[in-house]
Amino acid sequence: MDTFKLVIESYNSIDILSKDEIKLIYAILSFPRDFTTISRDYYYKQKSWSYEVFLNRLKDKINNDIYREEFINKLKIENPILIGHSNGGKTIINYAGRKLGKINKIVLIDSTGIKPKRKPSYYFKVYTFKTVKNIVKILPKKFEGLREKALSKFGSADYKSSPEVLRKTMNIILNEDQRKIMPNINVPTLMIWGDKDTATPLRDAKKMEEFIPNSGIAVLEGAGHFSYLDRLNQCLLILDEFLKNDKK
């Protein structure tokens, strides 16, 4: 493909690309950031686009995927090693569990994928929230400040700062349980977890280990949901050991 050749030659004219750098280009091209940024701009940043403009932008990105796929295929990367944190891990589980492509190994870091175990207090809070939400809906517009103040008492910071459409998306993502497809994952899978993680507790990793064949957990003591940052050196040592036979 001429476009691929042109891009690579342009890079190489400045500095020769290594095999790892070409893999990085592959990863960047594979991740659907275009859709993420368009949706974020439209819903979160509330760009003044008409709905038709928004849809047209999405259609353009879909059409671009045809060329993107050709470009990626030219990289000839087979059996990649996939590493994902939190919802990134859930994406990998979906990809591997539904056998959407060949994979060499998987690393899940404080990943979602197990439906959270809820306490009675959680459901009390949810039903209270829904009741308050329905009540404030009927308040006159002049009480809008009171409405927002009442609703701000519920949910995480990320949830509260997101527009309604993204809140619905977050609810769907967080409540999806992937245990049914986990047994289909047939490649070595390493789970790196912080024992102080409250967003995706260590018990989630232990559940995943039961469902994913050929999997194991490396626990980082004292680390939270971003365990790879809390214990960076330990995390790198673990990854280095897990991937030592894949280095070329």
mmCIF file of C-alpha atoms in Angstrom:
data_model
loop_
_atom_site.group_PDB
_atom_site.id
_atom_site.type_symbol
_atom_site.label_atom_id
_atom_site.label_comp_id
_atom_site.label_asym_id
_atom_site.label_seq_id
_atom_site.Cartn_x
_atom_site.Cartn_y
_atom_site.Cartn_z
ATOM 1 C CA MET A 1 0.000 0.000 0.000
ATOM 2 C CA ASP A 2 1.528 3.306 -1.133
ATOM 3 C CA THR A 3 0.331 5.245 1.944
ATOM 4 C CA PHE A 4 1.953 2.763 4.308
ATOM 5 C CA LYS A 5 5.208 2.847 2.357
ATOM 6 C CA LEU A 6 5.216 6.636 2.325
ATOM 7 C CA VAL A 7 4.677 6.925 6.081
ATOM 8 C CA ILE A 8 7.356 4.376 6.975
ATOM 9 C CA GLU A 9 9.871 5.901 4.538
ATOM 10 C CA SER A 10 9.182 9.346 5.960
ATOM 11 C CA TYR A 11 9.906 8.101 9.475
ATOM 12 C CA ASN A 12 12.998 6.203 8.365
ATOM 13 C CA SER A 13 14.414 9.259 6.599
ATOM 14 C CA ILE A 14 14.694 10.915 10.020
ATOM 15 C CA ASP A 15 15.394 7.914 12.244
ATOM 16 C CA ILE A 16 15.217 4.203 11.435
ATOM 17 C CA LEU A 17 12.169 2.584 13.019
ATOM 18 C CA SER A 18 12.787 -0.445 15.183
ATOM 19 C CA LYS A 19 10.452 -3.453 15.199
ATOM 20 C CA ASP A 20 9.051 -2.327 18.568
ATOM 21 C CA GLU A 21 8.303 1.131 17.183
ATOM 22 C CA ILE A 22 6.409 -0.387 14.268
ATOM 23 C CA LYS A 23 4.382 -2.381 16.814
ATOM 24 C CA LEU A 24 3.586 0.887 18.592
ATOM 25 C CA ILE A 25 2.280 2.361 15.332
ATOM 26 C CA TYR A 26 0.118 -0.742 14.997
ATOM 27 C CA ALA A 27 -1.298 -0.266 18.493
ATOM 28 C CA ILE A 28 -2.084 3.401 17.892
ATOM 29 C CA LEU A 29 -3.838 2.610 14.640
ATOM 30 C CA SER A 30 -5.769 -0.284 16.181
ATOM 31 C CA PHE A 31 -7.237 1.669 19.093
ATOM 32 C CA PRO A 32 -10.539 3.338 18.144
ATOM 33 C CA ARG A 33 -9.519 6.725 19.532
ATOM 34 C CA ASP A 34 -11.294 8.524 16.695
ATOM 35 C CA PHE A 35 -14.669 7.350 17.953
ATOM 36 C CA THR A 36 -13.742 8.142 21.540
ATOM 37 C CA THR A 37 -12.675 11.714 20.787
ATOM 38 C CA ILE A 38 -15.670 12.474 18.585
ATOM 39 C CA SER A 39 -18.117 11.181 21.211
ATOM 40 C CA ARG A 40 -16.255 13.002 23.979
ATOM 41 C CA ASP A 41 -16.311 16.292 22.052
ATOM 42 C CA TYR A 42 -20.001 15.961 21.228
ATOM 43 C CA TYR A 43 -21.320 14.782 24.592
ATOM 44 C CA TYR A 44 -18.793 15.879 27.186
ATOM 45 C CA LYS A 45 -17.356 19.091 25.725
ATOM 46 C CA GLN A 46 -20.792 19.765 24.231
ATOM 47 C CA LYS A 47 -19.617 20.988 20.834
ATOM 48 C CA SER A 48 -22.227 22.986 18.996
ATOM 49 C CA TRP A 49 -22.697 20.404 16.245
ATOM 50 C CA SER A 50 -26.072 19.433 14.923
ATOM 51 C CA TYR A 51 -26.884 15.760 15.352
ATOM 52 C CA GLU A 52 -26.503 15.320 11.568
ATOM 53 C CA VAL A 53 -22.958 16.721 11.715
ATOM 54 C CA PHE A 54 -22.125 14.329 14.546
ATOM 55 C CA LEU A 55 -23.449 11.336 12.562
ATOM 56 C CA ASN A 56 -21.573 12.424 9.430
ATOM 57 C CA ARG A 57 -18.328 12.620 11.367
ATOM 58 C CA LEU A 58 -18.880 9.098 12.668
ATOM 59 C CA LYS A 59 -19.641 7.845 9.137
ATOM 60 C CA ASP A 60 -16.392 9.390 7.887
ATOM 61 C CA LYS A 61 -14.478 7.500 10.562
ATOM 62 C CA ILE A 62 -16.179 4.226 9.632
ATOM 63 C CA ASN A 63 -15.187 4.739 5.991
ATOM 64 C CA ASN A 64 -11.632 5.493 7.071
ATOM 65 C CA ASP A 65 -11.507 2.109 8.816
ATOM 66 C CA ILE A 66 -11.333 0.400 5.434
ATOM 67 C CA TYR A 67 -8.041 2.151 4.707
ATOM 68 C CA ARG A 68 -6.899 1.776 8.306
ATOM 69 C CA GLU A 69 -7.357 -2.017 8.121
ATOM 70 C CA GLU A 70 -5.287 -2.203 4.918
ATOM 71 C CA PHE A 71 -2.607 -0.102 6.595
ATOM 72 C CA ILE A 72 -2.508 -2.305 9.700
ATOM 73 C CA ASN A 73 -2.371 -5.507 7.638
ATOM 74 C CA LYS A 74 0.776 -4.189 5.979
ATOM 75 C CA LEU A 75 2.498 -4.166 9.360
ATOM 76 C CA LYS A 76 2.221 -7.967 9.408
ATOM 77 C CA ILE A 77 2.049 -8.252 13.186
ATOM 78 C CA GLU A 78 0.853 -11.675 14.264
ATOM 79 C CA ASN A 79 -0.070 -13.007 17.697
ATOM 80 C CA PRO A 80 0.299 -9.740 19.636
ATOM 81 C CA ILE A 81 0.731 -9.493 23.401
ATOM 82 C CA LEU A 82 -2.200 -7.513 24.782
ATOM 83 C CA ILE A 83 -1.952 -5.467 27.987
ATOM 84 C CA GLY A 84 -4.921 -3.595 29.431
ATOM 85 C CA HIS A 85 -5.824 -1.766 32.621
ATOM 86 C CA SER A 86 -9.340 -1.496 34.101
ATOM 87 C CA ASN A 87 -11.845 -1.192 31.216
ATOM 88 C CA GLY A 88 -8.968 -1.755 28.790
ATOM 89 C CA GLY A 89 -8.682 -5.212 30.324
ATOM 90 C CA LYS A 90 -12.403 -5.778 29.780
ATOM 91 C CA THR A 91 -11.916 -4.938 26.085
ATOM 92 C CA ILE A 92 -9.165 -7.562 25.865
ATOM 93 C CA ILE A 93 -11.336 -10.168 27.608
ATOM 94 C CA ASN A 94 -14.074 -9.478 25.079
ATOM 95 C CA TYR A 95 -11.627 -9.717 22.170
ATOM 96 C CA ALA A 96 -10.007 -12.936 23.384
ATOM 97 C CA GLY A 97 -13.142 -14.540 24.820
ATOM 98 C CA ARG A 98 -15.044 -14.080 21.575
ATOM 99 C CA LYS A 99 -12.018 -15.242 19.557
ATOM 100 C CA LEU A 100 -11.904 -12.152 17.387
ATOM 101 C CA GLY A 101 -8.224 -12.617 16.571
ATOM 102 C CA LYS A 102 -5.041 -14.533 17.370
ATOM 103 C CA ILE A 103 -3.176 -13.550 20.538
ATOM 104 C CA ASN A 104 0.126 -14.631 22.058
ATOM 105 C CA LYS A 105 -0.314 -13.586 25.696
ATOM 106 C CA ILE A 106 -2.540 -11.365 27.829
ATOM 107 C CA VAL A 107 -1.821 -9.090 30.784
ATOM 108 C CA LEU A 108 -4.795 -7.757 32.755
ATOM 109 C CA ILE A 109 -4.054 -5.014 35.283
ATOM 110 C CA ASP A 110 -6.769 -4.283 37.863
ATOM 111 C CA SER A 111 -9.249 -5.210 35.164
ATOM 112 C CA THR A 112 -13.015 -4.992 35.117
ATOM 113 C CA GLY A 113 -14.971 -8.006 33.875
ATOM 114 C CA ILE A 114 -16.623 -9.360 37.012
ATOM 115 C CA LYS A 115 -19.958 -7.811 37.918
ATOM 116 C CA PRO A 116 -19.460 -6.005 41.241
ATOM 117 C CA LYS A 117 -20.788 -7.722 44.334
ATOM 118 C CA ARG A 118 -23.250 -5.295 45.847
ATOM 119 C CA LYS A 119 -24.131 -4.835 49.504
ATOM 120 C CA PRO A 120 -27.710 -4.016 50.587
ATOM 121 C CA SER A 121 -26.522 -0.458 51.305
ATOM 122 C CA TYR A 122 -25.657 -0.052 47.614
ATOM 123 C CA TYR A 123 -29.182 -0.901 46.470
ATOM 124 C CA PHE A 124 -30.621 1.394 49.136
ATOM 125 C CA LYS A 125 -28.465 4.193 47.739
ATOM 126 C CA VAL A 126 -29.477 3.392 44.141
ATOM 127 C CA TYR A 127 -33.186 3.423 44.907
ATOM 128 C CA THR A 128 -32.778 6.603 46.937
ATOM 129 C CA PHE A 129 -30.995 8.201 43.992
ATOM 130 C CA LYS A 130 -33.749 7.182 41.572
ATOM 131 C CA THR A 131 -36.416 8.527 43.917
ATOM 132 C CA VAL A 132 -34.601 11.854 44.349
ATOM 133 C CA LYS A 133 -33.993 12.050 40.592
ATOM 134 C CA ASN A 134 -37.690 11.581 39.820
ATOM 135 C CA ILE A 135 -38.677 14.190 42.396
ATOM 136 C CA VAL A 136 -36.238 16.875 41.185
ATOM 137 C CA LYS A 137 -37.339 16.310 37.577
ATOM 138 C CA ILE A 138 -40.672 17.955 38.334
ATOM 139 C CA LEU A 139 -39.157 20.983 40.061
ATOM 140 C CA PRO A 140 -39.436 24.322 38.195
ATOM 141 C CA LYS A 141 -36.373 25.472 36.246
ATOM 142 C CA LYS A 142 -35.543 28.128 38.838
ATOM 143 C CA PHE A 143 -34.649 25.280 41.210
ATOM 144 C CA GLU A 144 -32.055 23.869 38.808
ATOM 145 C CA GLY A 145 -29.229 24.615 41.259
ATOM 146 C CA LEU A 146 -31.011 22.639 43.949
ATOM 147 C CA ARG A 147 -31.557 19.781 41.479
ATOM 148 C CA GLU A 148 -27.839 19.535 40.645
ATOM 149 C CA LYS A 149 -26.876 19.811 44.315
ATOM 150 C CA ALA A 150 -29.207 16.952 45.233
ATOM 151 C CA LEU A 151 -27.946 14.672 42.465
ATOM 152 C CA SER A 152 -24.299 15.517 43.222
ATOM 153 C CA LYS A 153 -24.614 13.572 46.475
ATOM 154 C CA PHE A 154 -24.579 10.310 44.507
ATOM 155 C CA GLY A 155 -21.978 8.553 42.352
ATOM 156 C CA SER A 156 -18.211 8.802 41.863
ATOM 157 C CA ALA A 157 -16.420 11.953 40.688
ATOM 158 C CA ASP A 158 -16.132 10.556 37.144
ATOM 159 C CA TYR A 159 -19.796 9.634 37.114
ATOM 160 C CA LYS A 160 -20.963 13.005 38.411
ATOM 161 C CA SER A 161 -18.815 14.949 35.926
ATOM 162 C CA SER A 162 -20.158 13.005 32.937
ATOM 163 C CA PRO A 163 -23.225 13.910 30.867
ATOM 164 C CA GLU A 164 -26.285 11.667 31.116
ATOM 165 C CA VAL A 165 -25.522 9.621 27.977
ATOM 166 C CA LEU A 166 -22.038 8.739 29.257
ATOM 167 C CA ARG A 167 -23.441 7.831 32.671
ATOM 168 C CA LYS A 168 -25.668 5.261 30.994
ATOM 169 C CA THR A 169 -22.644 3.899 29.110
ATOM 170 C CA MET A 170 -20.637 3.656 32.338
ATOM 171 C CA ASN A 171 -23.460 1.736 34.014
ATOM 172 C CA ILE A 172 -23.582 -0.772 31.161
ATOM 173 C CA ILE A 173 -19.791 -1.259 31.168
ATOM 174 C CA LEU A 174 -19.456 -1.649 34.926
ATOM 175 C CA ASN A 175 -22.382 -4.056 35.257
ATOM 176 C CA GLU A 176 -21.409 -6.381 32.402
ATOM 177 C CA ASP A 177 -20.233 -9.776 33.625
ATOM 178 C CA GLN A 178 -17.800 -11.555 31.298
ATOM 179 C CA ARG A 179 -17.454 -14.845 33.149
ATOM 180 C CA LYS A 180 -19.309 -16.721 30.400
ATOM 181 C CA ILE A 181 -16.641 -15.950 27.789
ATOM 182 C CA MET A 182 -13.582 -16.177 30.039
ATOM 183 C CA PRO A 183 -13.180 -19.975 29.644
ATOM 184 C CA ASN A 184 -12.697 -19.378 25.892
ATOM 185 C CA ILE A 185 -9.412 -17.571 26.543
ATOM 186 C CA ASN A 186 -6.748 -20.112 25.654
ATOM 187 C CA VAL A 187 -3.491 -18.146 25.941
ATOM 188 C CA PRO A 188 -1.232 -17.514 28.965
ATOM 189 C CA THR A 189 -2.857 -14.765 31.023
ATOM 190 C CA LEU A 190 -1.180 -12.773 33.772
ATOM 191 C CA MET A 191 -3.208 -10.655 36.172
ATOM 192 C CA ILE A 192 -1.429 -7.874 38.041
ATOM 193 C CA TRP A 193 -3.481 -6.527 40.940
ATOM 194 C CA GLY A 194 -3.219 -4.112 43.829
ATOM 195 C CA ASP A 195 -4.356 -5.636 47.109
ATOM 196 C CA LYS A 196 -5.822 -2.251 48.124
ATOM 197 C CA ASP A 197 -7.848 -1.842 44.933
ATOM 198 C CA THR A 198 -11.394 -0.843 45.851
ATOM 199 C CA ALA A 199 -12.671 -0.207 42.294
ATOM 200 C CA THR A 200 -11.948 -3.762 41.139
ATOM 201 C CA PRO A 201 -11.126 -5.689 44.329
ATOM 202 C CA LEU A 202 -8.598 -8.498 44.462
ATOM 203 C CA ARG A 203 -11.462 -10.975 44.814
ATOM 204 C CA ASP A 204 -12.355 -10.130 41.180
ATOM 205 C CA ALA A 205 -8.926 -11.338 40.066
ATOM 206 C CA LYS A 206 -9.369 -14.552 42.049
ATOM 207 C CA LYS A 207 -12.714 -15.118 40.319
ATOM 208 C CA MET A 208 -11.130 -14.517 36.916
ATOM 209 C CA GLU A 209 -8.390 -17.004 37.757
ATOM 210 C CA GLU A 210 -11.103 -19.638 38.285
ATOM 211 C CA PHE A 211 -12.621 -18.995 34.860
ATOM 212 C CA ILE A 212 -9.581 -18.262 32.668
ATOM 213 C CA PRO A 213 -7.461 -21.361 31.958
ATOM 214 C CA ASN A 214 -3.687 -20.987 32.246
ATOM 215 C CA SER A 215 -3.933 -17.780 34.268
ATOM 216 C CA GLY A 216 -2.254 -16.512 37.412
ATOM 217 C CA ILE A 217 -2.208 -13.476 39.712
ATOM 218 C CA ALA A 218 0.691 -11.284 40.790
ATOM 219 C CA VAL A 219 -0.374 -9.215 43.814
ATOM 220 C CA LEU A 220 1.229 -5.821 44.431
ATOM 221 C CA GLU A 221 0.999 -5.114 48.143
ATOM 222 C CA GLY A 222 -0.107 -1.667 49.192
ATOM 223 C CA ALA A 223 -1.192 -0.750 45.652
ATOM 224 C CA GLY A 224 -4.608 0.512 44.626
ATOM 225 C CA HIS A 225 -6.537 0.496 41.347
ATOM 226 C CA PHE A 226 -3.562 2.009 39.502
ATOM 227 C CA SER A 227 -1.194 -0.618 40.822
ATOM 228 C CA TYR A 228 1.184 -0.291 37.879
ATOM 229 C CA LEU A 229 1.855 3.298 38.978
ATOM 230 C CA ASP A 230 1.796 2.668 42.731
ATOM 231 C CA ARG A 231 4.381 -0.119 42.375
ATOM 232 C CA LEU A 232 5.972 0.680 39.015
ATOM 233 C CA ASN A 233 9.326 -1.077 39.526
ATOM 234 C CA GLN A 234 7.677 -4.259 40.802
ATOM 235 C CA CYS A 235 5.215 -4.204 37.936
ATOM 236 C CA LEU A 236 8.015 -3.877 35.366
ATOM 237 C CA LEU A 237 9.943 -6.770 36.936
ATOM 238 C CA ILE A 238 6.849 -8.981 36.804
ATOM 239 C CA LEU A 239 6.195 -8.077 33.174
ATOM 240 C CA ASP A 240 9.839 -8.675 32.299
ATOM 241 C CA GLU A 241 9.683 -12.188 33.766
ATOM 242 C CA PHE A 242 6.340 -13.027 32.123
ATOM 243 C CA LEU A 243 7.536 -11.864 28.701
ATOM 244 C CA LYS A 244 11.171 -13.023 28.865
ATOM 245 C CA ASN A 245 10.692 -15.744 26.249
ATOM 246 C CA ASP A 246 8.993 -13.329 23.856
ATOM 247 C CA LYS A 247 11.920 -10.960 23.506
ATOM 248 C CA LYS A 248 13.675 -11.045 20.173
#
